[in-house]
mmCIF file of C-alpha atoms in Angstrom:
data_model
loop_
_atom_site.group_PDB
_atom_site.id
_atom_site.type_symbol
_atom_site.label_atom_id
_atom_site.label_comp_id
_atom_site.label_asym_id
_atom_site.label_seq_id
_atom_site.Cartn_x
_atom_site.Cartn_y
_atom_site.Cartn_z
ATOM 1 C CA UNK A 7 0.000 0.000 0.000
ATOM 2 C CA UNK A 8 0.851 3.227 -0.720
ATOM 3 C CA UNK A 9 1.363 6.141 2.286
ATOM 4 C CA UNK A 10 3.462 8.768 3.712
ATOM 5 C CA UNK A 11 6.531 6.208 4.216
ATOM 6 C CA UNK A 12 6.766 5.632 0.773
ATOM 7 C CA UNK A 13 8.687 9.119 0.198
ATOM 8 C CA UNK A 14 8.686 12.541 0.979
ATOM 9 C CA UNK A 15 6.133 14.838 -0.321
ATOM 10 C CA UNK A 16 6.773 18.150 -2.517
ATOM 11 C CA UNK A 17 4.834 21.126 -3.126
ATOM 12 C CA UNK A 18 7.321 23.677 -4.861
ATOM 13 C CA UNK A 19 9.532 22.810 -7.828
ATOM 14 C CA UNK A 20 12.071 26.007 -8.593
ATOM 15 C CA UNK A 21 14.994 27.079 -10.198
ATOM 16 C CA UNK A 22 18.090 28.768 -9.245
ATOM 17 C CA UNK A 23 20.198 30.802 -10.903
ATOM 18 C CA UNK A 24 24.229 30.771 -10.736
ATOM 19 C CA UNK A 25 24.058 33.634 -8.113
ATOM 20 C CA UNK A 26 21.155 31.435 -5.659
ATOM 21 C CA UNK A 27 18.187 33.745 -6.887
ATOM 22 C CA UNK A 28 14.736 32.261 -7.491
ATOM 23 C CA UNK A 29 14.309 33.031 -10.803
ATOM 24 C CA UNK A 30 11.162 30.770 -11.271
ATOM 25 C CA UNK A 31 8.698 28.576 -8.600
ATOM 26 C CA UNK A 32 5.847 26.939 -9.359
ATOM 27 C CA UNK A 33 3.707 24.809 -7.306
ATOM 28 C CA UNK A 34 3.521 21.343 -8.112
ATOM 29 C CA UNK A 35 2.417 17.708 -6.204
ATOM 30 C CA UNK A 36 4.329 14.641 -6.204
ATOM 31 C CA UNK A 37 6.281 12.375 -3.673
ATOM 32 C CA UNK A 38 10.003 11.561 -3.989
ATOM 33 C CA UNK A 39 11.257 7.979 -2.751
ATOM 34 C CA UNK A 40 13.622 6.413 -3.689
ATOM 35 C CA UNK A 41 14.869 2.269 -5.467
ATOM 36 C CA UNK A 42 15.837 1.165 -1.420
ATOM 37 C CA UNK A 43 12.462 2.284 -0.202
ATOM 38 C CA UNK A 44 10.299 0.636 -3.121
ATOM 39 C CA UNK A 45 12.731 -2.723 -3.195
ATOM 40 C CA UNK A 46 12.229 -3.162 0.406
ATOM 41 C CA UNK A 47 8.249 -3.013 0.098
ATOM 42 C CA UNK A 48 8.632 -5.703 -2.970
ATOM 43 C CA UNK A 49 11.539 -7.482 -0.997
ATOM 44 C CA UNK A 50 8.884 -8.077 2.153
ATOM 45 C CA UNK A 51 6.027 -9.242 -0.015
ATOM 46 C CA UNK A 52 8.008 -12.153 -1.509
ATOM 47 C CA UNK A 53 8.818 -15.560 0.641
ATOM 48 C CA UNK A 54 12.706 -15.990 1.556
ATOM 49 C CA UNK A 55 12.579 -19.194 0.227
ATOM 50 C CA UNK A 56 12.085 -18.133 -3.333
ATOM 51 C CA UNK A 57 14.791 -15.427 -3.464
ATOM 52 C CA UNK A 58 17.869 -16.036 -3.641
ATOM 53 C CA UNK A 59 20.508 -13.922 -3.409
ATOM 54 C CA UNK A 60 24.444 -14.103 -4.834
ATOM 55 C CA UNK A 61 23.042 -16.416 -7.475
ATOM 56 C CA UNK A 62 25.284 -15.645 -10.482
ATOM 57 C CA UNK A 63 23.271 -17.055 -14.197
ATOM 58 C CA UNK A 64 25.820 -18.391 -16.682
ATOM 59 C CA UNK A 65 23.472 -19.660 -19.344
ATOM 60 C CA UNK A 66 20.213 -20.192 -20.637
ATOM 61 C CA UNK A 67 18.746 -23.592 -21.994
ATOM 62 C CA UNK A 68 15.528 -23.902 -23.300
ATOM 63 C CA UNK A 69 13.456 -26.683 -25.272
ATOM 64 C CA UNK A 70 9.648 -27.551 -26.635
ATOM 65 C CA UNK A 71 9.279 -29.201 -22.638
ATOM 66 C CA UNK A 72 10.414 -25.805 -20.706
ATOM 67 C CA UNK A 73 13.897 -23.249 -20.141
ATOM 68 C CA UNK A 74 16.743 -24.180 -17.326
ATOM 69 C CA UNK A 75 18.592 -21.621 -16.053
ATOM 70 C CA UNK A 76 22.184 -22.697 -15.042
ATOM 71 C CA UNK A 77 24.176 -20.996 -12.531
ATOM 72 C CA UNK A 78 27.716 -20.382 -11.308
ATOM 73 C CA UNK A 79 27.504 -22.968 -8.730
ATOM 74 C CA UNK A 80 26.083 -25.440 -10.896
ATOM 75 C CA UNK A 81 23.002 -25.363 -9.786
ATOM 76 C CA UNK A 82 19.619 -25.383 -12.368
ATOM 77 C CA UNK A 83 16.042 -24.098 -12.218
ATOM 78 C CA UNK A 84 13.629 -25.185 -14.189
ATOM 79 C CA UNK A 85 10.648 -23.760 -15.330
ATOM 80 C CA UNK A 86 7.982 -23.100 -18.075
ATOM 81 C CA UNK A 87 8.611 -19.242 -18.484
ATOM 82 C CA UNK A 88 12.070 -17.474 -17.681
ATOM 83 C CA UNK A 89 11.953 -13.437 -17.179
ATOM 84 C CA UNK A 90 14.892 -11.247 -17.816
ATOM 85 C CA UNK A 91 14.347 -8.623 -15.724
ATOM 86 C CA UNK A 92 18.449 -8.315 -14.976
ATOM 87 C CA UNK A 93 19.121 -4.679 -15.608
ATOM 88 C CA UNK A 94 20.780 -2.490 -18.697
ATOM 89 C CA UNK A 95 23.745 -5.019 -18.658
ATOM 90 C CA UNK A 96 21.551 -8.375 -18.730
ATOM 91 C CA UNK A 97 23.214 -11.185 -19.060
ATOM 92 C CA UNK A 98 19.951 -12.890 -20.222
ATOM 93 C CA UNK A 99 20.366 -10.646 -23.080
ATOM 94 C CA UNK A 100 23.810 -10.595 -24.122
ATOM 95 C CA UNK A 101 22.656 -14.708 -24.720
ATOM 96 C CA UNK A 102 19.851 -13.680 -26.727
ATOM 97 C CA UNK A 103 21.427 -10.893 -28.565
ATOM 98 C CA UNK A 104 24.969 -10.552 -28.129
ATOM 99 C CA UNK A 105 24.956 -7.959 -30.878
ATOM 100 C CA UNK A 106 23.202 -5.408 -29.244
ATOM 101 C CA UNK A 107 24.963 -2.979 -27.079
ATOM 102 C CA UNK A 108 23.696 0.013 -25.107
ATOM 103 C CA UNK A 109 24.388 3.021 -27.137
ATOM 104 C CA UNK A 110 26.084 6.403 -25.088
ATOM 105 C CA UNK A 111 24.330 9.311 -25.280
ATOM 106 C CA UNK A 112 27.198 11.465 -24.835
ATOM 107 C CA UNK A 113 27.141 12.703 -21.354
ATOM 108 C CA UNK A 114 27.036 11.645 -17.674
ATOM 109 C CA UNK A 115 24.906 11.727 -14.660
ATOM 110 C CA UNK A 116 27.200 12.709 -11.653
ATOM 111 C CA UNK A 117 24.930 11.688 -8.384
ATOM 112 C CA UNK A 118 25.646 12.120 -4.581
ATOM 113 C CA UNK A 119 23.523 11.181 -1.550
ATOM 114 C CA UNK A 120 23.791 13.332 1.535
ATOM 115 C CA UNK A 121 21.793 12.825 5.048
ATOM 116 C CA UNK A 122 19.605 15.502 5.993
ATOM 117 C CA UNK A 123 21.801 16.332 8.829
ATOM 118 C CA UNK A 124 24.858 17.224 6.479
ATOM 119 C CA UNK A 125 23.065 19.768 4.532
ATOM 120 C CA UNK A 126 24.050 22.810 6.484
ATOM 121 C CA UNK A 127 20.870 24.493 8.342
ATOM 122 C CA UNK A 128 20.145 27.569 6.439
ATOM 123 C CA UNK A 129 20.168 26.103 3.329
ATOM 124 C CA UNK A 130 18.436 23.042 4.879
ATOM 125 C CA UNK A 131 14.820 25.633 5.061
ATOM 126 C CA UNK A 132 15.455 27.112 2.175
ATOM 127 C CA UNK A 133 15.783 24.559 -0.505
ATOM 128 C CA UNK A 134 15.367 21.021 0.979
ATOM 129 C CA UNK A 135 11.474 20.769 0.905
ATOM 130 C CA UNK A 136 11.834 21.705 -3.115
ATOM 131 C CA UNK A 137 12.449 19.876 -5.782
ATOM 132 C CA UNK A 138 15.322 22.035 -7.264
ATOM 133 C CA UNK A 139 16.663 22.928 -10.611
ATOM 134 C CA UNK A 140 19.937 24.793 -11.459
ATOM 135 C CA UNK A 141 20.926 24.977 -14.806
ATOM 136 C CA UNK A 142 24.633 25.435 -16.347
ATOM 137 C CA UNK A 143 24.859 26.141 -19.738
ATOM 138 C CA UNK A 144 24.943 22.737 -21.399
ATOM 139 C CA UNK A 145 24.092 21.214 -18.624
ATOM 140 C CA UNK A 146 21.128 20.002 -16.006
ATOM 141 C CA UNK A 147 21.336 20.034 -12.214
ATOM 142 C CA UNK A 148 18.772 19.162 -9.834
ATOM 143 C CA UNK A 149 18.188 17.876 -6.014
ATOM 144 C CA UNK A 150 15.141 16.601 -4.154
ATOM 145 C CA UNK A 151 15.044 14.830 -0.722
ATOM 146 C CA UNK A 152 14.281 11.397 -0.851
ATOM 147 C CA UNK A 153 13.816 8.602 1.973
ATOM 148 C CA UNK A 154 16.799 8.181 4.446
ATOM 149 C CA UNK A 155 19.514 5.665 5.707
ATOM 150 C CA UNK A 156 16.968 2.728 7.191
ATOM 151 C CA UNK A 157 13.819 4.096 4.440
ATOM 152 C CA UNK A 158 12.346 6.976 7.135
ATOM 153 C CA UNK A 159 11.072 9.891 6.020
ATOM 154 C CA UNK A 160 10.508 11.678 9.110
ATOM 155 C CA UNK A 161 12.304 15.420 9.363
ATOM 156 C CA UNK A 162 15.742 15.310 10.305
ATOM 157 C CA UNK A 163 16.174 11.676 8.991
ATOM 158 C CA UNK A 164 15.534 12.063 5.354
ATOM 159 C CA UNK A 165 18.525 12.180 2.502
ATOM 160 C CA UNK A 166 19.329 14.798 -0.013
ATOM 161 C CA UNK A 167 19.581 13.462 -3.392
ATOM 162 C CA UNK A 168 21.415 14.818 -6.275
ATOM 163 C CA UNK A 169 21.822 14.592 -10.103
ATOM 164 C CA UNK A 170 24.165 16.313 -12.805
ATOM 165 C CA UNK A 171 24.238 16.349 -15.980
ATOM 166 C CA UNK A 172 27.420 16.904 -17.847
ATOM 167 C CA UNK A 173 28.435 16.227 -21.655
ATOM 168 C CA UNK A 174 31.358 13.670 -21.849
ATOM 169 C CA UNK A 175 32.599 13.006 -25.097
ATOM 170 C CA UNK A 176 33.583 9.499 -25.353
ATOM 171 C CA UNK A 177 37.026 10.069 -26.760
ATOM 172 C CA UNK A 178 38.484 11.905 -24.248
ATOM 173 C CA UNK A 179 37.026 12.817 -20.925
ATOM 174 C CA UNK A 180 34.484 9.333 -20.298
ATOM 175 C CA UNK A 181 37.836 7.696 -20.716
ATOM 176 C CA UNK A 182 39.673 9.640 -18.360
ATOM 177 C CA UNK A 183 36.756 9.567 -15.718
ATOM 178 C CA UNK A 184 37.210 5.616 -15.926
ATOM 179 C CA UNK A 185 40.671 5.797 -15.278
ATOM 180 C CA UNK A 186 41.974 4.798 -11.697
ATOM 181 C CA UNK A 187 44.731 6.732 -10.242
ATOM 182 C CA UNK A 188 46.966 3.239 -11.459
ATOM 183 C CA UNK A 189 46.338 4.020 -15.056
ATOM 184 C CA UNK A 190 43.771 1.737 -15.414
ATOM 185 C CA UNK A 191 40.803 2.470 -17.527
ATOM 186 C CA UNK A 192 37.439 0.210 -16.535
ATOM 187 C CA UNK A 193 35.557 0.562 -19.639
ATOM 188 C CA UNK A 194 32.495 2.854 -19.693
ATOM 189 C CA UNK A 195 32.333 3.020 -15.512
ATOM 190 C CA UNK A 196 34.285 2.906 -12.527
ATOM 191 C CA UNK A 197 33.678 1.441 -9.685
ATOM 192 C CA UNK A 198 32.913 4.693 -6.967
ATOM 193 C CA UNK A 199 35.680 4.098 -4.682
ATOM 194 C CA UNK A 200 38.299 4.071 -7.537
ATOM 195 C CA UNK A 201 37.663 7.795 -8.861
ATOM 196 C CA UNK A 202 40.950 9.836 -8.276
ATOM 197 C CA UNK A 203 40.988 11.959 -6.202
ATOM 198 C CA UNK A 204 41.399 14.955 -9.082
ATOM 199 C CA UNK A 205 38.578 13.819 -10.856
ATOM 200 C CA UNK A 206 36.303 14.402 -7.190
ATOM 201 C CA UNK A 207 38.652 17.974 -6.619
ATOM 202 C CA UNK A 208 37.688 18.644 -10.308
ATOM 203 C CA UNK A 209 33.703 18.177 -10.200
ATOM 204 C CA UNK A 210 33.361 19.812 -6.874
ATOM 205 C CA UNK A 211 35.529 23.038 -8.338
ATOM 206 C CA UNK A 212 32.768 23.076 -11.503
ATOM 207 C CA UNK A 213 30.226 22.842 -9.103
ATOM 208 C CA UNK A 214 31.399 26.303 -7.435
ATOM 209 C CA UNK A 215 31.697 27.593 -10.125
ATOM 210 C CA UNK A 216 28.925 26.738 -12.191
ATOM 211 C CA UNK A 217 26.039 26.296 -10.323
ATOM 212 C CA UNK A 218 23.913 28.182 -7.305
ATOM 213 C CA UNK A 219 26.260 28.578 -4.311
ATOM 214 C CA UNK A 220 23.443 26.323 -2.051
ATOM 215 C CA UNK A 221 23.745 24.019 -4.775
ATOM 216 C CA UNK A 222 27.469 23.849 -4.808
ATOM 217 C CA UNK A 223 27.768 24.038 -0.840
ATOM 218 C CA UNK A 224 26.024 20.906 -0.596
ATOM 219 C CA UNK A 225 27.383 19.235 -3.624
ATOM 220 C CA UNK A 226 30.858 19.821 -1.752
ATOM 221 C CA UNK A 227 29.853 17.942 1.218
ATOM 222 C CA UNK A 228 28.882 14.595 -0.384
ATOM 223 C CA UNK A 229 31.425 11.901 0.571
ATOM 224 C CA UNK A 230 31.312 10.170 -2.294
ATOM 225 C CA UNK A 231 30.092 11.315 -5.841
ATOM 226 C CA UNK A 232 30.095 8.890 -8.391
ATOM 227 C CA UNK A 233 29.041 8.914 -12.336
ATOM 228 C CA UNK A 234 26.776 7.072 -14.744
ATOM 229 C CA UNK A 235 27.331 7.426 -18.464
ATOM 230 C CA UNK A 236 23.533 7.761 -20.133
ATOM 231 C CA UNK A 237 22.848 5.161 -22.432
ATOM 232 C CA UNK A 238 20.169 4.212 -24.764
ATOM 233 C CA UNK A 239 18.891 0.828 -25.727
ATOM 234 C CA UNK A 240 16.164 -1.262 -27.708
ATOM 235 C CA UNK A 241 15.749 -4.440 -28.102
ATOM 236 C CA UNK A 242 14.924 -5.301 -31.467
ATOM 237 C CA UNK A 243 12.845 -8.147 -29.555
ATOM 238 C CA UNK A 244 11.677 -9.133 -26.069
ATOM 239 C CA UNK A 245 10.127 -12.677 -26.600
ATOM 240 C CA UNK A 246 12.763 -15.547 -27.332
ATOM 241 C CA UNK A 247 10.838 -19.050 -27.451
ATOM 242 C CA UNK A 248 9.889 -18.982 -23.469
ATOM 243 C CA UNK A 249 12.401 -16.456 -22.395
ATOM 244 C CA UNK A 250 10.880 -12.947 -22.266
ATOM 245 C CA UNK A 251 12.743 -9.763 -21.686
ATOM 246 C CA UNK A 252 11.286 -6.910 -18.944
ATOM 247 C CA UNK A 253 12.241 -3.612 -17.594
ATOM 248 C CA UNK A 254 15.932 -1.933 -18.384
ATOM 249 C CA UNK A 255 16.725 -5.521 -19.628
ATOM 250 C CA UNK A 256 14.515 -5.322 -22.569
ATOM 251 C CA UNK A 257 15.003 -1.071 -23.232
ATOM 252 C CA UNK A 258 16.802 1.763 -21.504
ATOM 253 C CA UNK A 259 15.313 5.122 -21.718
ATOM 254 C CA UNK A 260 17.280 7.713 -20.748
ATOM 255 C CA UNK A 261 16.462 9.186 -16.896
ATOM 256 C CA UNK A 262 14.796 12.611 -17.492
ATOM 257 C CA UNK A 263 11.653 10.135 -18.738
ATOM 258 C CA UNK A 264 11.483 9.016 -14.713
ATOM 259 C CA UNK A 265 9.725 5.730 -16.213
ATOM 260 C CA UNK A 266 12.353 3.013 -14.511
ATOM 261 C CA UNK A 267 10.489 1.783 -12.320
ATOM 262 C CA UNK A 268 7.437 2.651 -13.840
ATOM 263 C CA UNK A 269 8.148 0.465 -16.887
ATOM 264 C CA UNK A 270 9.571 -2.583 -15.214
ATOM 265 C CA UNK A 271 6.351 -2.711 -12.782
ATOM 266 C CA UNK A 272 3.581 -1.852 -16.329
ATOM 267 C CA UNK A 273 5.585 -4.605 -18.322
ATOM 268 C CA UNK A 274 5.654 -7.332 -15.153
ATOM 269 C CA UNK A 275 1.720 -6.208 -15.461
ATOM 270 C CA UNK A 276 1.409 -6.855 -18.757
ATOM 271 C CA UNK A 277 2.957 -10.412 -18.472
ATOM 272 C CA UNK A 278 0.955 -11.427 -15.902
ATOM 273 C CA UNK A 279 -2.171 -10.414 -17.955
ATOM 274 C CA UNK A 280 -1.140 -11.874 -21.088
ATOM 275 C CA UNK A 281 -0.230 -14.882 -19.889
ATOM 276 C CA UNK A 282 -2.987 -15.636 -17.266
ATOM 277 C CA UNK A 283 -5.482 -15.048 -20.348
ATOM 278 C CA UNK A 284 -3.542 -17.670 -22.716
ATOM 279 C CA UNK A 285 -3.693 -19.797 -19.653
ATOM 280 C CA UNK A 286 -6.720 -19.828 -19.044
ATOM 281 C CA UNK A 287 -7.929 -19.975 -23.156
ATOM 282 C CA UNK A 288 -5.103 -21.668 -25.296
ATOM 283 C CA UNK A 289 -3.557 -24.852 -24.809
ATOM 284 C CA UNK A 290 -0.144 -23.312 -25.931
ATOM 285 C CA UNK A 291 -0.385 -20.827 -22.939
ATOM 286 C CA UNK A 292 3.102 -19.564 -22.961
ATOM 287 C CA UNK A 293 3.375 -18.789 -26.512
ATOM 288 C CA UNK A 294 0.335 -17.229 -27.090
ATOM 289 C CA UNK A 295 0.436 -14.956 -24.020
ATOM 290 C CA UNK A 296 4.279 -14.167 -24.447
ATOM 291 C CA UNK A 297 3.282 -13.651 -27.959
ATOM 292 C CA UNK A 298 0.691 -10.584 -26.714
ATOM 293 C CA UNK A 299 3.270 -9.678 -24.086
ATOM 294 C CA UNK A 300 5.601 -8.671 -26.798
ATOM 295 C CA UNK A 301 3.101 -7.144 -29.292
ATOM 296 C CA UNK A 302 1.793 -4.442 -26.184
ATOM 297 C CA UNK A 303 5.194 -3.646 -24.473
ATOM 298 C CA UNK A 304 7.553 -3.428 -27.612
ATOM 299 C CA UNK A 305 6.050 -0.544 -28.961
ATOM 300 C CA UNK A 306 5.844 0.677 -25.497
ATOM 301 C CA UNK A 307 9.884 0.446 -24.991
ATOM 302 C CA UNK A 308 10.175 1.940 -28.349
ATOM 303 C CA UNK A 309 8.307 4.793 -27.337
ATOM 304 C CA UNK A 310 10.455 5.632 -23.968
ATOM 305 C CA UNK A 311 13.065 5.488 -25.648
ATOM 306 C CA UNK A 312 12.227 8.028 -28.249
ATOM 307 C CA UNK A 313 10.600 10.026 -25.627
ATOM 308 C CA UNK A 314 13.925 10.323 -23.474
ATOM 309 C CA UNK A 315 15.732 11.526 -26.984
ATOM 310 C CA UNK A 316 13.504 14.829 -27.135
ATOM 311 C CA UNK A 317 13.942 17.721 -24.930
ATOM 312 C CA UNK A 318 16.485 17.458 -22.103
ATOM 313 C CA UNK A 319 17.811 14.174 -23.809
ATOM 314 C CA UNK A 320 18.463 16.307 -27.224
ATOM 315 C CA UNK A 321 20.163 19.278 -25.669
ATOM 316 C CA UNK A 322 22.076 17.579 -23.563
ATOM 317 C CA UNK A 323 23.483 15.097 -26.251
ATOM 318 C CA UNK A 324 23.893 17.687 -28.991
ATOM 319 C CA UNK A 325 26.690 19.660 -26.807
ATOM 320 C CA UNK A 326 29.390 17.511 -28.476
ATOM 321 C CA UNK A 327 28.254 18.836 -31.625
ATOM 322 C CA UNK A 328 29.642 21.697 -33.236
ATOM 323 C CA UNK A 329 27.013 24.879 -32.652
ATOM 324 C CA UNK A 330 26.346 25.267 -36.076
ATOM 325 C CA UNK A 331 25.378 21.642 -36.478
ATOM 326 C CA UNK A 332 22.888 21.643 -33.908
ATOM 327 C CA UNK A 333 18.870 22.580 -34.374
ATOM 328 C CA UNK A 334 15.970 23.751 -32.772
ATOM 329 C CA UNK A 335 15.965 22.338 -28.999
ATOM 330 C CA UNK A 336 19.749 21.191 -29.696
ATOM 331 C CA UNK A 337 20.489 24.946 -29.306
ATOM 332 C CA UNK A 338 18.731 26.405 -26.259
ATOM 333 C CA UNK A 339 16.264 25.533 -24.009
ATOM 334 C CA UNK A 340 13.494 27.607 -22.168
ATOM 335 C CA UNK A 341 13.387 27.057 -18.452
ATOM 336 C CA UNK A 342 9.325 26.987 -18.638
ATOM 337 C CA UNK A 343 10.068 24.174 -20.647
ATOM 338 C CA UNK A 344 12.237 21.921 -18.460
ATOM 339 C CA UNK A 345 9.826 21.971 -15.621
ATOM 340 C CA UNK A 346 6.849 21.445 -17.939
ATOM 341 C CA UNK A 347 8.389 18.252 -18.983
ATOM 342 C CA UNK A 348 8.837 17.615 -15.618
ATOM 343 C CA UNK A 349 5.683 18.272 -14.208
ATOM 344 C CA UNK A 350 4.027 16.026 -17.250
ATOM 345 C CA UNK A 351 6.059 13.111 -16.920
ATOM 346 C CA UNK A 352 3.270 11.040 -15.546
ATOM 347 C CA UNK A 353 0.970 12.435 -18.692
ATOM 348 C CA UNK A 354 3.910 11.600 -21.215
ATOM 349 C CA UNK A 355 4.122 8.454 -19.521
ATOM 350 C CA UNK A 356 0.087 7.429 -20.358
ATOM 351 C CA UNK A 357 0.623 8.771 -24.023
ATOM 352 C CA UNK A 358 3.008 6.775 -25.043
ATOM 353 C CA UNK A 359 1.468 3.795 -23.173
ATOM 354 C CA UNK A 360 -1.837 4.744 -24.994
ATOM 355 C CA UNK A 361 0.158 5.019 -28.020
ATOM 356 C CA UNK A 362 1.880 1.334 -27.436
ATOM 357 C CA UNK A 363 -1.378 -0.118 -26.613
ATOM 358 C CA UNK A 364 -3.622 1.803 -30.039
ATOM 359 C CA UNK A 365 -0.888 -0.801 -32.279
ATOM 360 C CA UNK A 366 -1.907 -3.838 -30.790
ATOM 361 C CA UNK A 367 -4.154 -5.998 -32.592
#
């Protein structure tokens, strides 16, 4: 059930300028939590005995009689129907389509989570009841308070919760961000603890210089910022004989959507329905309903996706072009804008669910 635990609530979204000025407010309604608040809720609701956890999959066999996985350890499960539901980097996926490869979008999300308590005083009642914009040219900053330490979201015992988005070409500086202070580069991400020390000096120097002083006092204060490059990905399918893709597994919109959750829990939804129906009207239940499963949440991936390359997602990716290569949105953006998109997520959401659903047969 739903209630006040689940998050913390918001009534004023604003934005500052690089000198701390409110240069725009608006009222608005919605409730932040946060992935450890909603996992725990999930986490409670599902017996021990059928979770297990450090459970590493190696492989995938299937048949006309039902799909094994095979793990690490050598153990097997059997089963009728296996979901990938295992994240942007699936390994159910890279099976099924070890082609396809998340696609960078050409800049990064810098994050850090602070405790209420850290976030000095007076800029505590100023900002930390808001959900806060600040933005740098080329760039997209924003905070909101989210659930605490142990999920409470009672005052004084909340977090602080930022997100910053910075272009990172992917010649030069996302290979020098994933590069340890040994020399060695880990791909497309580093582990947190292993970003040197002048990357951290570096970020927290742009954010003084960049962005609202409350912003950057904050931002200074974190412990331990860490970065996520911004990827895109579709799946070209999501139904492989009885193995069915969901959530980030089967597409990866980009963030400013705010449909992560949302479109993991819609397409677990639409499995269920599709394939209690076939049970309970076609002798080839798992076919036919991972057959309808496909036909209503494809399109509906798809359309994220799309949906997280317009506005923020096209600015922010066209600042490694050359200026007079970019267009339209690629060239500015209008602050009434950026919060309307924000504040219509939810409707954006529904239209491109409508959208998904007005193609199937």
């Amino acid at each position: 059930d739903f209630d006040e635990s689940m998050g913390v609530k918001l009534h004023t979204i604003f934005c500052l300028d690089r000198s701390g000025r409110v240069y725009l407010e608006e009222k608005t309604n919605r409730t932040m939590s946060s992935w450890g608040r909603l996992y725990r809720s999930l986490r409670d609701a599902w017996p021990s005995e059928n979770y297990r956890l450090g459970a590493s999959l190696m492989r995938v066999e299937q048949d006309a009689h039902g799909v094994t996985a095979v793990f690490a350890d050598g153990t097997r499960a059997q089963g009728d129907l296996l979901v990938g539901a295992d994240g942007g980097r699936s390994t159910v996926r890279e099976q099924l389509l070890p082609e396809l490869k998340p696609q960078y979008a050409g800049y990064v999300a810098w994050r850090a989570m602070l405790d209420e308590s850290e976030v000095p005083p007076d800029i505590r009642g100023e900002i930390f009841e808001r959900y806060t914009f600040c933005l740098p040219e080329g760039e997209l900053f924003l905070a909101y308070p989210v659930p605490g330490r142990n999920n409470e979201t009672q005052v004084g015992r909340r977090a602080y919760n930022i997100v910053w988005y910075r272009p990172a070409d992917p010649e030069n500086t996302l290979p020098d961000l994933c590069t340890d202070a040994t020399g060695l580069r880990h791909g497309t991400s580093i582990p947190p603890p292993l970003i040197r020390p002048d990357v951290l000096a570096g970020i927290k120097a742009s954010a003084r210089a960049l962005v609202a002083p409350q912003l950057a006092e904050i931002f200074a204060r974190a412990k331990q910022p860490f970065f996520q490059p911004i990827f895109d990905l579709e799946s070209p399918r999501i139904v492989f004989g009885r193995v069915a893709l969901l959530g980030d597994a089967a597409f990866v919109a980009r963030p400013h959507v705010g449909a992560g959750v949302t479109k993991a829990a819609l397409d677990a939804a639409s499995l269920a329905a599709a394939t209690s129906l076939a049970a309970a009207t076609s002798k080839d239940d798992v076919a036919v309903g991972l057959a309808r499963y496909e036909r209503e949440q494809h399109p509906f991936g798809k359309g994220l996706v799309a949906l997280g390359r317009q506005q923020e997602g096209a600015y922010l990716s066209a600042q490694l072009k050359p200026r007079a290569e970019r267009r339209g949105g690629e060239l500015k953006r209008d602050i009434q804008d950026v919060l309307l998109f924000h504040k219509t997520r939810s409707e954006n959401l529904r239209k491109v669910l409508l959208a998904a659903r007005a193609s199937v047969p």
